[in-house]
Amino acid sequence: MLLALWTNVDYVASVVLFCIGLYCVIAKNNLIKKFIGLNIMETSVFAFIVAMGVVEGGTHPSWEPAPGRRTPTPYPRALS
Amino acid sequence: MKKALVIVLLIVAAVPLVAAVAGLPPHGSPSNPTYTHVSAYYLEHGAEEAGAENIVTDMILNYRGFDTNGEVTVIFTSLAAVFGVLLLTGAVARKPAAPEIPVSMVVRFIARLLAPFIAIFAVYVILNGHISPGGGFQGGTVLGALYITVSIVLGRDEARRLLPRGPKPWLQAAGPLTFVGVGLLGLVLTGYYLGFPTTPALAWLRTAMIVVIEIGIGVGGAAVLASVYETMEAD
């Protein structure tokens, strides 16, 4: 379990970010702070999606064809 | 009491998430399911088949063109909603315009100096979206931010000249209009709405269609950002 968490530490980071955002939304009374919390939650989802597309040693999918390119799918998904 | 409740709730939310994350396939491995199914096809065939070297642009404008078409329409609808709330209720018309805050000479000079470079960068990002990272949405945002900067630093009247009254509605609707135009062109050429011609001889036309859509999205996005700011500032 712990080893699996360590290999997926990027995903864990986005979970932590999500929880920080959730805390802001629930615990703060200030509407602006709530909104910032919502934004942090949104960013954590983007971080998760982008982390899913990472390939060890890969480059951005728009460069010249290379053996290891990252998945292009996360970027349009984050856009919408 | 409230704090304890919040902490319990956070733990309840976090435990299933962490458990799910621990069960995912290892991060960064090329054999992940995200990398083996659809993306592998896109990476292999995208550049020849869809008309743009940047695979992300291929996906946004070709493979998932319908989705982006809807997205562009959503941006235009948000502008319509702002107009509907602020203009139709008469909130803007009733109030006298707020006095402009004087800006320091240094800021004015720097803004004047940088404006052309920002504009050129925005055009570069829009026109290069099919080769390198960038595209209509990103470049349009830069252009809209330039309009807002000009409006704050050099004054409203100076900014208003950048968005003249006559072509303004057409610029605001440029995104959906070009998208539908290119879609109808695809309908005529291939029989499908937003269909891109697939023969290798017409590869230039595919790229041209993508560039036209990018320009439309860029101009439309910039105009929408600028006019939302203009309307809200007047309120």
PDB file of C-alpha atoms in Angstrom:
ATOM      1  CA  MET A   1       0.000   0.000   0.000  1.00  0.00           C
ATOM      2  CA  LEU A   2       2.681   2.470   1.048  1.00  0.00           C
ATOM      3  CA  LEU A   3       4.877   1.516  -1.904  1.00  0.00           C
ATOM      4  CA  ALA A   4       1.941   1.954  -4.278  1.00  0.00           C
ATOM      5  CA  LEU A   5       1.312   5.373  -2.742  1.00  0.00           C
ATOM      6  CA  TRP A   6       4.974   6.296  -3.212  1.00  0.00           C
ATOM      7  CA  THR A   7       4.994   5.378  -6.924  1.00  0.00           C
ATOM      8  CA  ASN A   8       1.776   7.362  -7.344  1.00  0.00           C
ATOM      9  CA  VAL A   9       2.946  10.296  -5.252  1.00  0.00           C
ATOM     10  CA  ASP A  10       1.842  12.756  -7.998  1.00  0.00           C
ATOM     11  CA  TYR A  11      -1.744  11.569  -7.641  1.00  0.00           C
ATOM     12  CA  VAL A  12      -1.471  11.784  -3.855  1.00  0.00           C
ATOM     13  CA  ALA A  13      -0.370  15.393  -4.220  1.00  0.00           C
ATOM     14  CA  SER A  14      -3.513  16.194  -6.160  1.00  0.00           C
ATOM     15  CA  VAL A  15      -5.620  14.485  -3.471  1.00  0.00           C
ATOM     16  CA  VAL A  16      -3.940  16.654  -0.829  1.00  0.00           C
ATOM     17  CA  LEU A  17      -4.600  19.754  -2.934  1.00  0.00           C
ATOM     18  CA  PHE A  18      -8.227  18.685  -3.341  1.00  0.00           C
ATOM     19  CA  CYS A  19      -8.617  18.324   0.426  1.00  0.00           C
ATOM     20  CA  ILE A  20      -7.118  21.777   1.030  1.00  0.00           C
ATOM     21  CA  GLY A  21      -9.658  23.229  -1.384  1.00  0.00           C
ATOM     22  CA  LEU A  22     -12.496  21.291   0.218  1.00  0.00           C
ATOM     23  CA  TYR A  23     -11.425  22.564   3.644  1.00  0.00           C
ATOM     24  CA  CYS A  24     -11.521  26.153   2.380  1.00  0.00           C
ATOM     25  CA  VAL A  25     -14.989  25.682   0.900  1.00  0.00           C
ATOM     26  CA  ILE A  26     -16.428  24.106   4.065  1.00  0.00           C
ATOM     27  CA  ALA A  27     -14.681  25.928   6.885  1.00  0.00           C
ATOM     28  CA  LYS A  28     -14.328  29.512   5.675  1.00  0.00           C
ATOM     29  CA  ASN A  29     -17.180  31.975   6.042  1.00  0.00           C
ATOM     30  CA  ASN A  30     -15.765  34.537   3.610  1.00  0.00           C
ATOM     31  CA  LEU A  31     -17.249  34.045   0.153  1.00  0.00           C
ATOM     32  CA  ILE A  32     -14.041  35.087  -1.615  1.00  0.00           C
ATOM     33  CA  LYS A  33     -12.111  32.482   0.377  1.00  0.00           C
ATOM     34  CA  LYS A  34     -14.712  29.873  -0.480  1.00  0.00           C
ATOM     35  CA  PHE A  35     -14.297  30.760  -4.131  1.00  0.00           C
ATOM     36  CA  ILE A  36     -10.517  30.471  -3.880  1.00  0.00           C
ATOM     37  CA  GLY A  37     -11.019  27.040  -2.286  1.00  0.00           C
ATOM     38  CA  LEU A  38     -13.209  26.018  -5.212  1.00  0.00           C
ATOM     39  CA  ASN A  39     -10.469  27.147  -7.579  1.00  0.00           C
ATOM     40  CA  ILE A  40      -7.882  25.082  -5.671  1.00  0.00           C
ATOM     41  CA  MET A  41     -10.118  22.026  -6.002  1.00  0.00           C
ATOM     42  CA  GLU A  42     -10.420  22.650  -9.739  1.00  0.00           C
ATOM     43  CA  THR A  43      -6.656  22.983 -10.076  1.00  0.00           C
ATOM     44  CA  SER A  44      -6.145  19.718  -8.223  1.00  0.00           C
ATOM     45  CA  VAL A  45      -8.336  17.983 -10.799  1.00  0.00           C
ATOM     46  CA  PHE A  46      -6.248  19.494 -13.606  1.00  0.00           C
ATOM     47  CA  ALA A  47      -3.067  18.325 -11.865  1.00  0.00           C
ATOM     48  CA  PHE A  48      -4.512  14.831 -11.602  1.00  0.00           C
ATOM     49  CA  ILE A  49      -5.520  14.708 -15.267  1.00  0.00           C
ATOM     50  CA  VAL A  50      -2.149  15.996 -16.444  1.00  0.00           C
ATOM     51  CA  ALA A  51      -0.296  13.568 -14.134  1.00  0.00           C
ATOM     52  CA  MET A  52      -2.221  10.698 -15.715  1.00  0.00           C
ATOM     53  CA  GLY A  53      -0.796  11.577 -19.121  1.00  0.00           C
ATOM     54  CA  VAL A  54       2.842  11.724 -18.029  1.00  0.00           C
ATOM     55  CA  VAL A  55       5.248   9.175 -19.469  1.00  0.00           C
ATOM     56  CA  GLU A  56       8.674   8.744 -17.917  1.00  0.00           C
ATOM     57  CA  GLY A  57      11.161  10.619 -20.138  1.00  0.00           C
ATOM     58  CA  GLY A  58       8.458  11.740 -22.578  1.00  0.00           C
ATOM     59  CA  THR A  59       8.100  15.160 -24.190  1.00  0.00           C
ATOM     60  CA  HIS A  60       5.147  17.378 -25.027  1.00  0.00           C
ATOM     61  CA  PRO A  61       3.049  15.715 -27.752  1.00  0.00           C
ATOM     62  CA  SER A  62       3.445  18.626 -30.142  1.00  0.00           C
ATOM     63  CA  TRP A  63       7.152  18.148 -30.751  1.00  0.00           C
ATOM     64  CA  GLU A  64       8.686  16.146 -33.569  1.00  0.00           C
ATOM     65  CA  PRO A  65       7.894  12.413 -33.441  1.00  0.00           C
ATOM     66  CA  ALA A  66       9.996  10.912 -30.675  1.00  0.00           C
ATOM     67  CA  PRO A  67       9.928   7.449 -29.115  1.00  0.00           C
ATOM     68  CA  GLY A  68       8.399   8.558 -25.828  1.00  0.00           C
ATOM     69  CA  ARG A  69       5.736  11.207 -26.126  1.00  0.00           C
ATOM     70  CA  ARG A  70       3.237  12.080 -23.456  1.00  0.00           C
ATOM     71  CA  THR A  71      -0.433  11.447 -23.990  1.00  0.00           C
ATOM     72  CA  PRO A  72      -2.155  14.356 -25.711  1.00  0.00           C
ATOM     73  CA  THR A  73      -5.598  13.526 -24.314  1.00  0.00           C
ATOM     74  CA  PRO A  74      -5.282  15.273 -20.907  1.00  0.00           C
ATOM     75  CA  TYR A  75      -4.821  18.735 -22.398  1.00  0.00           C
ATOM     76  CA  PRO A  76      -8.145  18.973 -24.255  1.00  0.00           C
ATOM     77  CA  ARG A  77      -9.813  17.359 -21.261  1.00  0.00           C
ATOM     78  CA  ALA A  78      -8.437  20.045 -18.975  1.00  0.00           C
ATOM     79  CA  LEU A  79      -9.547  22.687 -21.488  1.00  0.00           C
ATOM     80  CA  SER A  80     -13.149  21.629 -21.302  1.00  0.00           C
TER      81      SER A  80
ATOM     82  CA  MET B   1     -17.145  21.222  17.623  1.00  0.00           C
ATOM     83  CA  LYS B   2     -17.357  22.618  14.107  1.00  0.00           C
ATOM     84  CA  LYS B   3     -13.652  22.086  13.594  1.00  0.00           C
ATOM     85  CA  ALA B   4     -13.880  18.441  14.649  1.00  0.00           C
ATOM     86  CA  LEU B   5     -16.771  17.923  12.254  1.00  0.00           C
ATOM     87  CA  VAL B   6     -14.803  19.461   9.389  1.00  0.00           C
ATOM     88  CA  ILE B   7     -11.794  17.255  10.116  1.00  0.00           C
ATOM     89  CA  VAL B   8     -13.975  14.129  10.223  1.00  0.00           C
ATOM     90  CA  LEU B   9     -15.558  15.123   6.921  1.00  0.00           C
ATOM     91  CA  LEU B  10     -12.155  15.734   5.337  1.00  0.00           C
ATOM     92  CA  ILE B  11     -10.910  12.330   6.460  1.00  0.00           C
ATOM     93  CA  VAL B  12     -14.081  10.715   5.112  1.00  0.00           C
ATOM     94  CA  ALA B  13     -13.417  12.403   1.782  1.00  0.00           C
ATOM     95  CA  ALA B  14      -9.681  11.736   1.715  1.00  0.00           C
ATOM     96  CA  VAL B  15      -9.543   8.042   2.653  1.00  0.00           C
ATOM     97  CA  PRO B  16     -11.436   6.687  -0.386  1.00  0.00           C
ATOM     98  CA  LEU B  17      -9.501   9.053  -2.664  1.00  0.00           C
ATOM     99  CA  VAL B  18      -6.131   7.893  -1.317  1.00  0.00           C
ATOM    100  CA  ALA B  19      -7.223   4.255  -1.521  1.00  0.00           C
ATOM    101  CA  ALA B  20      -8.297   4.741  -5.128  1.00  0.00           C
ATOM    102  CA  VAL B  21      -5.035   6.499  -5.979  1.00  0.00           C
ATOM    103  CA  ALA B  22      -3.020   3.639  -4.472  1.00  0.00           C
ATOM    104  CA  GLY B  23      -4.872   1.218  -6.736  1.00  0.00           C
ATOM    105  CA  LEU B  24      -4.159   3.125  -9.964  1.00  0.00           C
ATOM    106  CA  PRO B  25      -1.527   1.817 -12.403  1.00  0.00           C
ATOM    107  CA  PRO B  26       1.990   3.140 -11.642  1.00  0.00           C
ATOM    108  CA  HIS B  27       2.551   6.776 -12.536  1.00  0.00           C
ATOM    109  CA  GLY B  28       4.612   7.466 -15.671  1.00  0.00           C
ATOM    110  CA  SER B  29       4.725   3.973 -17.113  1.00  0.00           C
ATOM    111  CA  PRO B  30       4.209   3.737 -20.913  1.00  0.00           C
ATOM    112  CA  SER B  31       1.971   0.677 -20.468  1.00  0.00           C
ATOM    113  CA  ASN B  32      -0.715   2.690 -18.640  1.00  0.00           C
ATOM    114  CA  PRO B  33      -4.180   2.380 -20.144  1.00  0.00           C
ATOM    115  CA  THR B  34      -4.228   6.152 -20.727  1.00  0.00           C
ATOM    116  CA  TYR B  35      -1.336   5.700 -23.118  1.00  0.00           C
ATOM    117  CA  THR B  36      -2.234   2.511 -24.963  1.00  0.00           C
ATOM    118  CA  HIS B  37      -5.710   2.992 -26.457  1.00  0.00           C
ATOM    119  CA  VAL B  38      -6.887   6.222 -28.065  1.00  0.00           C
ATOM    120  CA  SER B  39      -3.776   8.316 -27.474  1.00  0.00           C
ATOM    121  CA  ALA B  40      -1.504   5.835 -29.231  1.00  0.00           C
ATOM    122  CA  TYR B  41      -3.619   6.189 -32.362  1.00  0.00           C
ATOM    123  CA  TYR B  42      -3.632   9.980 -32.123  1.00  0.00           C
ATOM    124  CA  LEU B  43       0.128  10.130 -31.638  1.00  0.00           C
ATOM    125  CA  GLU B  44       0.763   7.831 -34.564  1.00  0.00           C
ATOM    126  CA  HIS B  45      -1.720   9.178 -37.121  1.00  0.00           C
ATOM    127  CA  GLY B  46      -2.693  12.620 -35.809  1.00  0.00           C
ATOM    128  CA  ALA B  47      -0.075  14.654 -37.646  1.00  0.00           C
ATOM    129  CA  GLU B  48      -0.859  13.210 -41.107  1.00  0.00           C
ATOM    130  CA  GLU B  49      -4.560  12.666 -40.679  1.00  0.00           C
ATOM    131  CA  ALA B  50      -5.840  15.765 -38.917  1.00  0.00           C
ATOM    132  CA  GLY B  51      -3.879  18.604 -40.477  1.00  0.00           C
ATOM    133  CA  ALA B  52      -1.836  20.020 -37.599  1.00  0.00           C
ATOM    134  CA  GLU B  53       1.547  19.049 -36.251  1.00  0.00           C
ATOM    135  CA  ASN B  54       0.497  19.798 -32.700  1.00  0.00           C
ATOM    136  CA  ILE B  55      -1.485  16.745 -31.644  1.00  0.00           C
ATOM    137  CA  VAL B  56      -3.369  18.714 -28.999  1.00  0.00           C
ATOM    138  CA  THR B  57      -4.674  21.069 -31.698  1.00  0.00           C
ATOM    139  CA  ASP B  58      -5.574  18.054 -33.834  1.00  0.00           C
ATOM    140  CA  MET B  59      -7.672  16.701 -31.014  1.00  0.00           C
ATOM    141  CA  ILE B  60      -9.343  19.965 -30.101  1.00  0.00           C
ATOM    142  CA  LEU B  61     -10.263  21.102 -33.600  1.00  0.00           C
ATOM    143  CA  ASN B  62     -10.538  17.903 -35.610  1.00  0.00           C
ATOM    144  CA  TYR B  63     -11.216  14.764 -33.595  1.00  0.00           C
ATOM    145  CA  ARG B  64     -13.277  16.591 -31.005  1.00  0.00           C
ATOM    146  CA  GLY B  65     -14.409  19.502 -33.140  1.00  0.00           C
ATOM    147  CA  PHE B  66     -18.027  19.277 -31.986  1.00  0.00           C
ATOM    148  CA  ASP B  67     -16.994  19.726 -28.368  1.00  0.00           C
ATOM    149  CA  THR B  68     -14.922  22.803 -29.166  1.00  0.00           C
ATOM    150  CA  ASN B  69     -17.736  24.164 -31.311  1.00  0.00           C
ATOM    151  CA  GLY B  70     -19.998  23.977 -28.273  1.00  0.00           C
ATOM    152  CA  GLU B  71     -17.322  25.503 -26.071  1.00  0.00           C
ATOM    153  CA  VAL B  72     -16.930  28.509 -28.353  1.00  0.00           C
ATOM    154  CA  THR B  73     -20.690  28.951 -28.312  1.00  0.00           C
ATOM    155  CA  VAL B  74     -20.635  28.800 -24.506  1.00  0.00           C
ATOM    156  CA  ILE B  75     -18.102  31.655 -24.412  1.00  0.00           C
ATOM    157  CA  PHE B  76     -20.347  33.723 -26.674  1.00  0.00           C
ATOM    158  CA  THR B  77     -23.375  32.851 -24.531  1.00  0.00           C
ATOM    159  CA  SER B  78     -21.563  34.051 -21.403  1.00  0.00           C
ATOM    160  CA  LEU B  79     -21.116  37.426 -23.090  1.00  0.00           C
ATOM    161  CA  ALA B  80     -24.805  37.465 -23.998  1.00  0.00           C
ATOM    162  CA  ALA B  81     -25.646  36.688 -20.362  1.00  0.00           C
ATOM    163  CA  VAL B  82     -23.495  39.590 -19.131  1.00  0.00           C
ATOM    164  CA  PHE B  83     -25.241  41.902 -21.581  1.00  0.00           C
ATOM    165  CA  GLY B  84     -28.599  40.513 -20.573  1.00  0.00           C
ATOM    166  CA  VAL B  85     -28.019  41.114 -16.866  1.00  0.00           C
ATOM    167  CA  LEU B  86     -26.266  44.479 -17.036  1.00  0.00           C
ATOM    168  CA  LEU B  87     -27.700  46.222 -20.088  1.00  0.00           C
ATOM    169  CA  LEU B  88     -31.323  45.104 -20.183  1.00  0.00           C
ATOM    170  CA  THR B  89     -31.900  45.937 -16.529  1.00  0.00           C
ATOM    171  CA  GLY B  90     -30.609  49.418 -17.246  1.00  0.00           C
ATOM    172  CA  ALA B  91     -27.987  49.279 -14.516  1.00  0.00           C
ATOM    173  CA  VAL B  92     -25.338  50.736 -16.819  1.00  0.00           C
ATOM    174  CA  ALA B  93     -27.421  53.465 -18.362  1.00  0.00           C
ATOM    175  CA  ARG B  94     -28.701  54.959 -15.112  1.00  0.00           C
ATOM    176  CA  LYS B  95     -25.368  55.504 -13.411  1.00  0.00           C
ATOM    177  CA  PRO B  96     -22.991  58.262 -14.483  1.00  0.00           C
ATOM    178  CA  ALA B  97     -19.596  56.957 -15.617  1.00  0.00           C
ATOM    179  CA  ALA B  98     -17.122  56.565 -12.767  1.00  0.00           C
ATOM    180  CA  PRO B  99     -14.238  59.066 -12.884  1.00  0.00           C
ATOM    181  CA  GLU B 100     -10.999  57.644 -14.213  1.00  0.00           C
ATOM    182  CA  ILE B 101      -8.125  57.245 -11.791  1.00  0.00           C
ATOM    183  CA  PRO B 102      -4.970  59.010 -12.969  1.00  0.00           C
ATOM    184  CA  VAL B 103      -2.065  56.657 -13.725  1.00  0.00           C
ATOM    185  CA  SER B 104       1.619  57.417 -13.223  1.00  0.00           C
ATOM    186  CA  MET B 105       3.648  58.513 -16.237  1.00  0.00           C
ATOM    187  CA  VAL B 106       6.034  55.563 -15.883  1.00  0.00           C
ATOM    188  CA  VAL B 107       3.188  53.073 -16.148  1.00  0.00           C
ATOM    189  CA  ARG B 108       1.791  54.918 -19.182  1.00  0.00           C
ATOM    190  CA  PHE B 109       5.167  54.870 -20.915  1.00  0.00           C
ATOM    191  CA  ILE B 110       5.776  51.177 -20.224  1.00  0.00           C
ATOM    192  CA  ALA B 111       2.279  50.226 -21.375  1.00  0.00           C
ATOM    193  CA  ARG B 112       2.706  52.199 -24.610  1.00  0.00           C
ATOM    194  CA  LEU B 113       6.130  50.645 -25.140  1.00  0.00           C
ATOM    195  CA  LEU B 114       5.023  47.045 -24.549  1.00  0.00           C
ATOM    196  CA  ALA B 115       1.611  47.099 -26.243  1.00  0.00           C
ATOM    197  CA  PRO B 116       2.813  46.357 -29.796  1.00  0.00           C
ATOM    198  CA  PHE B 117       5.023  43.513 -28.581  1.00  0.00           C
ATOM    199  CA  ILE B 118       2.146  41.984 -26.615  1.00  0.00           C
ATOM    200  CA  ALA B 119      -0.077  42.251 -29.696  1.00  0.00           C
ATOM    201  CA  ILE B 120       2.528  40.597 -31.913  1.00  0.00           C
ATOM    202  CA  PHE B 121       3.014  37.830 -29.361  1.00  0.00           C
ATOM    203  CA  ALA B 122      -0.746  37.219 -29.265  1.00  0.00           C
ATOM    204  CA  VAL B 123      -0.907  36.992 -33.067  1.00  0.00           C
ATOM    205  CA  TYR B 124       2.080  34.638 -33.030  1.00  0.00           C
ATOM    206  CA  VAL B 125       0.435  32.369 -30.461  1.00  0.00           C
ATOM    207  CA  ILE B 126      -2.829  32.299 -32.444  1.00  0.00           C
ATOM    208  CA  LEU B 127      -1.200  31.600 -35.819  1.00  0.00           C
ATOM    209  CA  ASN B 128       1.310  29.064 -34.483  1.00  0.00           C
ATOM    210  CA  GLY B 129      -1.233  26.973 -32.580  1.00  0.00           C
ATOM    211  CA  HIS B 130      -1.128  24.193 -35.146  1.00  0.00           C
ATOM    212  CA  ILE B 131       2.664  23.800 -34.908  1.00  0.00           C
ATOM    213  CA  SER B 132       3.676  24.624 -31.346  1.00  0.00           C
ATOM    214  CA  PRO B 133       1.846  24.902 -28.017  1.00  0.00           C
ATOM    215  CA  GLY B 134      -0.676  27.702 -28.206  1.00  0.00           C
ATOM    216  CA  GLY B 135      -3.775  28.387 -30.229  1.00  0.00           C
ATOM    217  CA  GLY B 136      -6.865  30.526 -30.460  1.00  0.00           C
ATOM    218  CA  PHE B 137      -7.967  30.355 -26.830  1.00  0.00           C
ATOM    219  CA  GLN B 138      -4.529  31.230 -25.444  1.00  0.00           C
ATOM    220  CA  GLY B 139      -3.728  33.988 -27.938  1.00  0.00           C
ATOM    221  CA  GLY B 140      -7.218  35.430 -27.598  1.00  0.00           C
ATOM    222  CA  THR B 141      -6.732  35.684 -23.847  1.00  0.00           C
ATOM    223  CA  VAL B 142      -3.474  37.589 -24.362  1.00  0.00           C
ATOM    224  CA  LEU B 143      -5.207  40.002 -26.775  1.00  0.00           C
ATOM    225  CA  GLY B 144      -8.104  40.523 -24.355  1.00  0.00           C
ATOM    226  CA  ALA B 145      -5.673  41.185 -21.494  1.00  0.00           C
ATOM    227  CA  LEU B 146      -3.945  43.773 -23.710  1.00  0.00           C
ATOM    228  CA  TYR B 147      -7.280  45.537 -24.233  1.00  0.00           C
ATOM    229  CA  ILE B 148      -7.906  45.576 -20.478  1.00  0.00           C
ATOM    230  CA  THR B 149      -4.404  46.964 -19.835  1.00  0.00           C
ATOM    231  CA  VAL B 150      -4.914  49.713 -22.399  1.00  0.00           C
ATOM    232  CA  SER B 151      -8.311  50.499 -20.929  1.00  0.00           C
ATOM    233  CA  ILE B 152      -6.920  50.822 -17.387  1.00  0.00           C
ATOM    234  CA  VAL B 153      -3.684  52.642 -18.177  1.00  0.00           C
ATOM    235  CA  LEU B 154      -4.428  54.809 -21.196  1.00  0.00           C
ATOM    236  CA  GLY B 155      -8.090  55.452 -20.541  1.00  0.00           C
ATOM    237  CA  ARG B 156     -11.438  54.214 -21.800  1.00  0.00           C
ATOM    238  CA  ASP B 157     -11.594  56.329 -24.955  1.00  0.00           C
ATOM    239  CA  GLU B 158      -8.224  55.102 -26.181  1.00  0.00           C
ATOM    240  CA  ALA B 159      -9.309  51.509 -25.644  1.00  0.00           C
ATOM    241  CA  ARG B 160     -12.682  52.027 -27.294  1.00  0.00           C
ATOM    242  CA  ARG B 161     -10.933  52.964 -30.538  1.00  0.00           C
ATOM    243  CA  LEU B 162      -9.456  49.440 -30.636  1.00  0.00           C
ATOM    244  CA  LEU B 163     -12.948  47.944 -30.754  1.00  0.00           C
ATOM    245  CA  PRO B 164     -14.988  50.176 -33.083  1.00  0.00           C
ATOM    246  CA  ARG B 165     -18.773  50.112 -32.929  1.00  0.00           C
ATOM    247  CA  GLY B 166     -19.404  48.887 -36.485  1.00  0.00           C
ATOM    248  CA  PRO B 167     -17.531  45.542 -36.604  1.00  0.00           C
ATOM    249  CA  LYS B 168     -17.855  44.972 -32.828  1.00  0.00           C
ATOM    250  CA  PRO B 169     -20.815  42.532 -32.881  1.00  0.00           C
ATOM    251  CA  TRP B 170     -19.181  40.567 -35.697  1.00  0.00           C
ATOM    252  CA  LEU B 171     -15.913  40.335 -33.767  1.00  0.00           C
ATOM    253  CA  GLN B 172     -17.734  39.191 -30.631  1.00  0.00           C
ATOM    254  CA  ALA B 173     -19.420  36.400 -32.572  1.00  0.00           C
ATOM    255  CA  ALA B 174     -16.298  35.568 -34.611  1.00  0.00           C
ATOM    256  CA  GLY B 175     -15.634  32.269 -32.790  1.00  0.00           C
ATOM    257  CA  PRO B 176     -18.994  30.540 -33.410  1.00  0.00           C
ATOM    258  CA  LEU B 177     -19.335  32.140 -36.868  1.00  0.00           C
ATOM    259  CA  THR B 178     -16.020  30.853 -38.238  1.00  0.00           C
ATOM    260  CA  PHE B 179     -16.582  27.482 -36.629  1.00  0.00           C
ATOM    261  CA  VAL B 180     -19.973  27.109 -38.287  1.00  0.00           C
ATOM    262  CA  GLY B 181     -18.539  28.452 -41.560  1.00  0.00           C
ATOM    263  CA  VAL B 182     -15.730  25.881 -41.582  1.00  0.00           C
ATOM    264  CA  GLY B 183     -18.208  23.208 -40.498  1.00  0.00           C
ATOM    265  CA  LEU B 184     -20.461  24.015 -43.443  1.00  0.00           C
ATOM    266  CA  LEU B 185     -17.449  23.990 -45.770  1.00  0.00           C
ATOM    267  CA  GLY B 186     -16.723  20.492 -44.459  1.00  0.00           C
ATOM    268  CA  LEU B 187     -20.372  19.589 -45.096  1.00  0.00           C
ATOM    269  CA  VAL B 188     -20.029  20.680 -48.722  1.00  0.00           C
ATOM    270  CA  LEU B 189     -16.679  18.931 -49.224  1.00  0.00           C
ATOM    271  CA  THR B 190     -17.162  15.646 -47.394  1.00  0.00           C
ATOM    272  CA  GLY B 191     -20.855  15.321 -46.602  1.00  0.00           C
ATOM    273  CA  TYR B 192     -20.324  15.630 -42.835  1.00  0.00           C
ATOM    274  CA  TYR B 193     -20.631  18.744 -40.685  1.00  0.00           C
ATOM    275  CA  LEU B 194     -17.073  19.697 -39.593  1.00  0.00           C
ATOM    276  CA  GLY B 195     -15.727  16.929 -41.835  1.00  0.00           C
ATOM    277  CA  PHE B 196     -12.120  17.501 -42.862  1.00  0.00           C
ATOM    278  CA  PRO B 197     -11.088  16.228 -46.322  1.00  0.00           C
ATOM    279  CA  THR B 198      -8.987  13.099 -45.901  1.00  0.00           C
ATOM    280  CA  THR B 199      -7.108  12.821 -49.212  1.00  0.00           C
ATOM    281  CA  PRO B 200      -3.374  13.607 -49.001  1.00  0.00           C
ATOM    282  CA  ALA B 201      -3.712  16.066 -51.906  1.00  0.00           C
ATOM    283  CA  LEU B 202      -5.947  18.287 -49.772  1.00  0.00           C
ATOM    284  CA  ALA B 203      -3.626  18.338 -46.742  1.00  0.00           C
ATOM    285  CA  TRP B 204      -3.105  22.094 -47.232  1.00  0.00           C
ATOM    286  CA  LEU B 205      -6.870  22.621 -46.988  1.00  0.00           C
ATOM    287  CA  ARG B 206      -7.041  20.741 -43.674  1.00  0.00           C
ATOM    288  CA  THR B 207      -4.303  22.954 -42.234  1.00  0.00           C
ATOM    289  CA  ALA B 208      -5.974  26.063 -43.691  1.00  0.00           C
ATOM    290  CA  MET B 209      -9.299  25.137 -42.073  1.00  0.00           C
ATOM    291  CA  ILE B 210      -7.601  24.637 -38.715  1.00  0.00           C
ATOM    292  CA  VAL B 211      -5.793  27.988 -38.982  1.00  0.00           C
ATOM    293  CA  VAL B 212      -9.040  29.775 -39.920  1.00  0.00           C
ATOM    294  CA  ILE B 213     -10.804  28.289 -36.887  1.00  0.00           C
ATOM    295  CA  GLU B 214      -7.868  29.317 -34.668  1.00  0.00           C
ATOM    296  CA  ILE B 215      -8.037  32.906 -35.937  1.00  0.00           C
ATOM    297  CA  GLY B 216     -11.799  32.957 -35.377  1.00  0.00           C
ATOM    298  CA  ILE B 217     -11.488  31.634 -31.829  1.00  0.00           C
ATOM    299  CA  GLY B 218      -8.664  34.078 -31.054  1.00  0.00           C
ATOM    300  CA  VAL B 219     -10.421  37.178 -32.353  1.00  0.00           C
ATOM    301  CA  GLY B 220     -13.758  36.135 -30.889  1.00  0.00           C
ATOM    302  CA  GLY B 221     -12.270  35.305 -27.488  1.00  0.00           C
ATOM    303  CA  ALA B 222     -10.416  38.603 -27.322  1.00  0.00           C
ATOM    304  CA  ALA B 223     -13.511  40.584 -28.294  1.00  0.00           C
ATOM    305  CA  VAL B 224     -15.653  38.758 -25.739  1.00  0.00           C
ATOM    306  CA  LEU B 225     -13.113  39.326 -22.934  1.00  0.00           C
ATOM    307  CA  ALA B 226     -12.761  42.986 -23.873  1.00  0.00           C
ATOM    308  CA  SER B 227     -16.469  43.688 -24.048  1.00  0.00           C
ATOM    309  CA  VAL B 228     -17.246  41.810 -20.824  1.00  0.00           C
ATOM    310  CA  TYR B 229     -14.653  44.016 -19.126  1.00  0.00           C
ATOM    311  CA  GLU B 230     -16.008  47.142 -20.811  1.00  0.00           C
ATOM    312  CA  THR B 231     -19.589  46.403 -19.768  1.00  0.00           C
ATOM    313  CA  MET B 232     -18.693  45.494 -16.193  1.00  0.00           C
ATOM    314  CA  GLU B 233     -16.407  48.486 -15.828  1.00  0.00           C
ATOM    315  CA  ALA B 234     -19.190  50.806 -16.912  1.00  0.00           C
ATOM    316  CA  ASP B 235     -21.417  49.365 -14.184  1.00  0.00           C
TER     317      ASP B 235
END
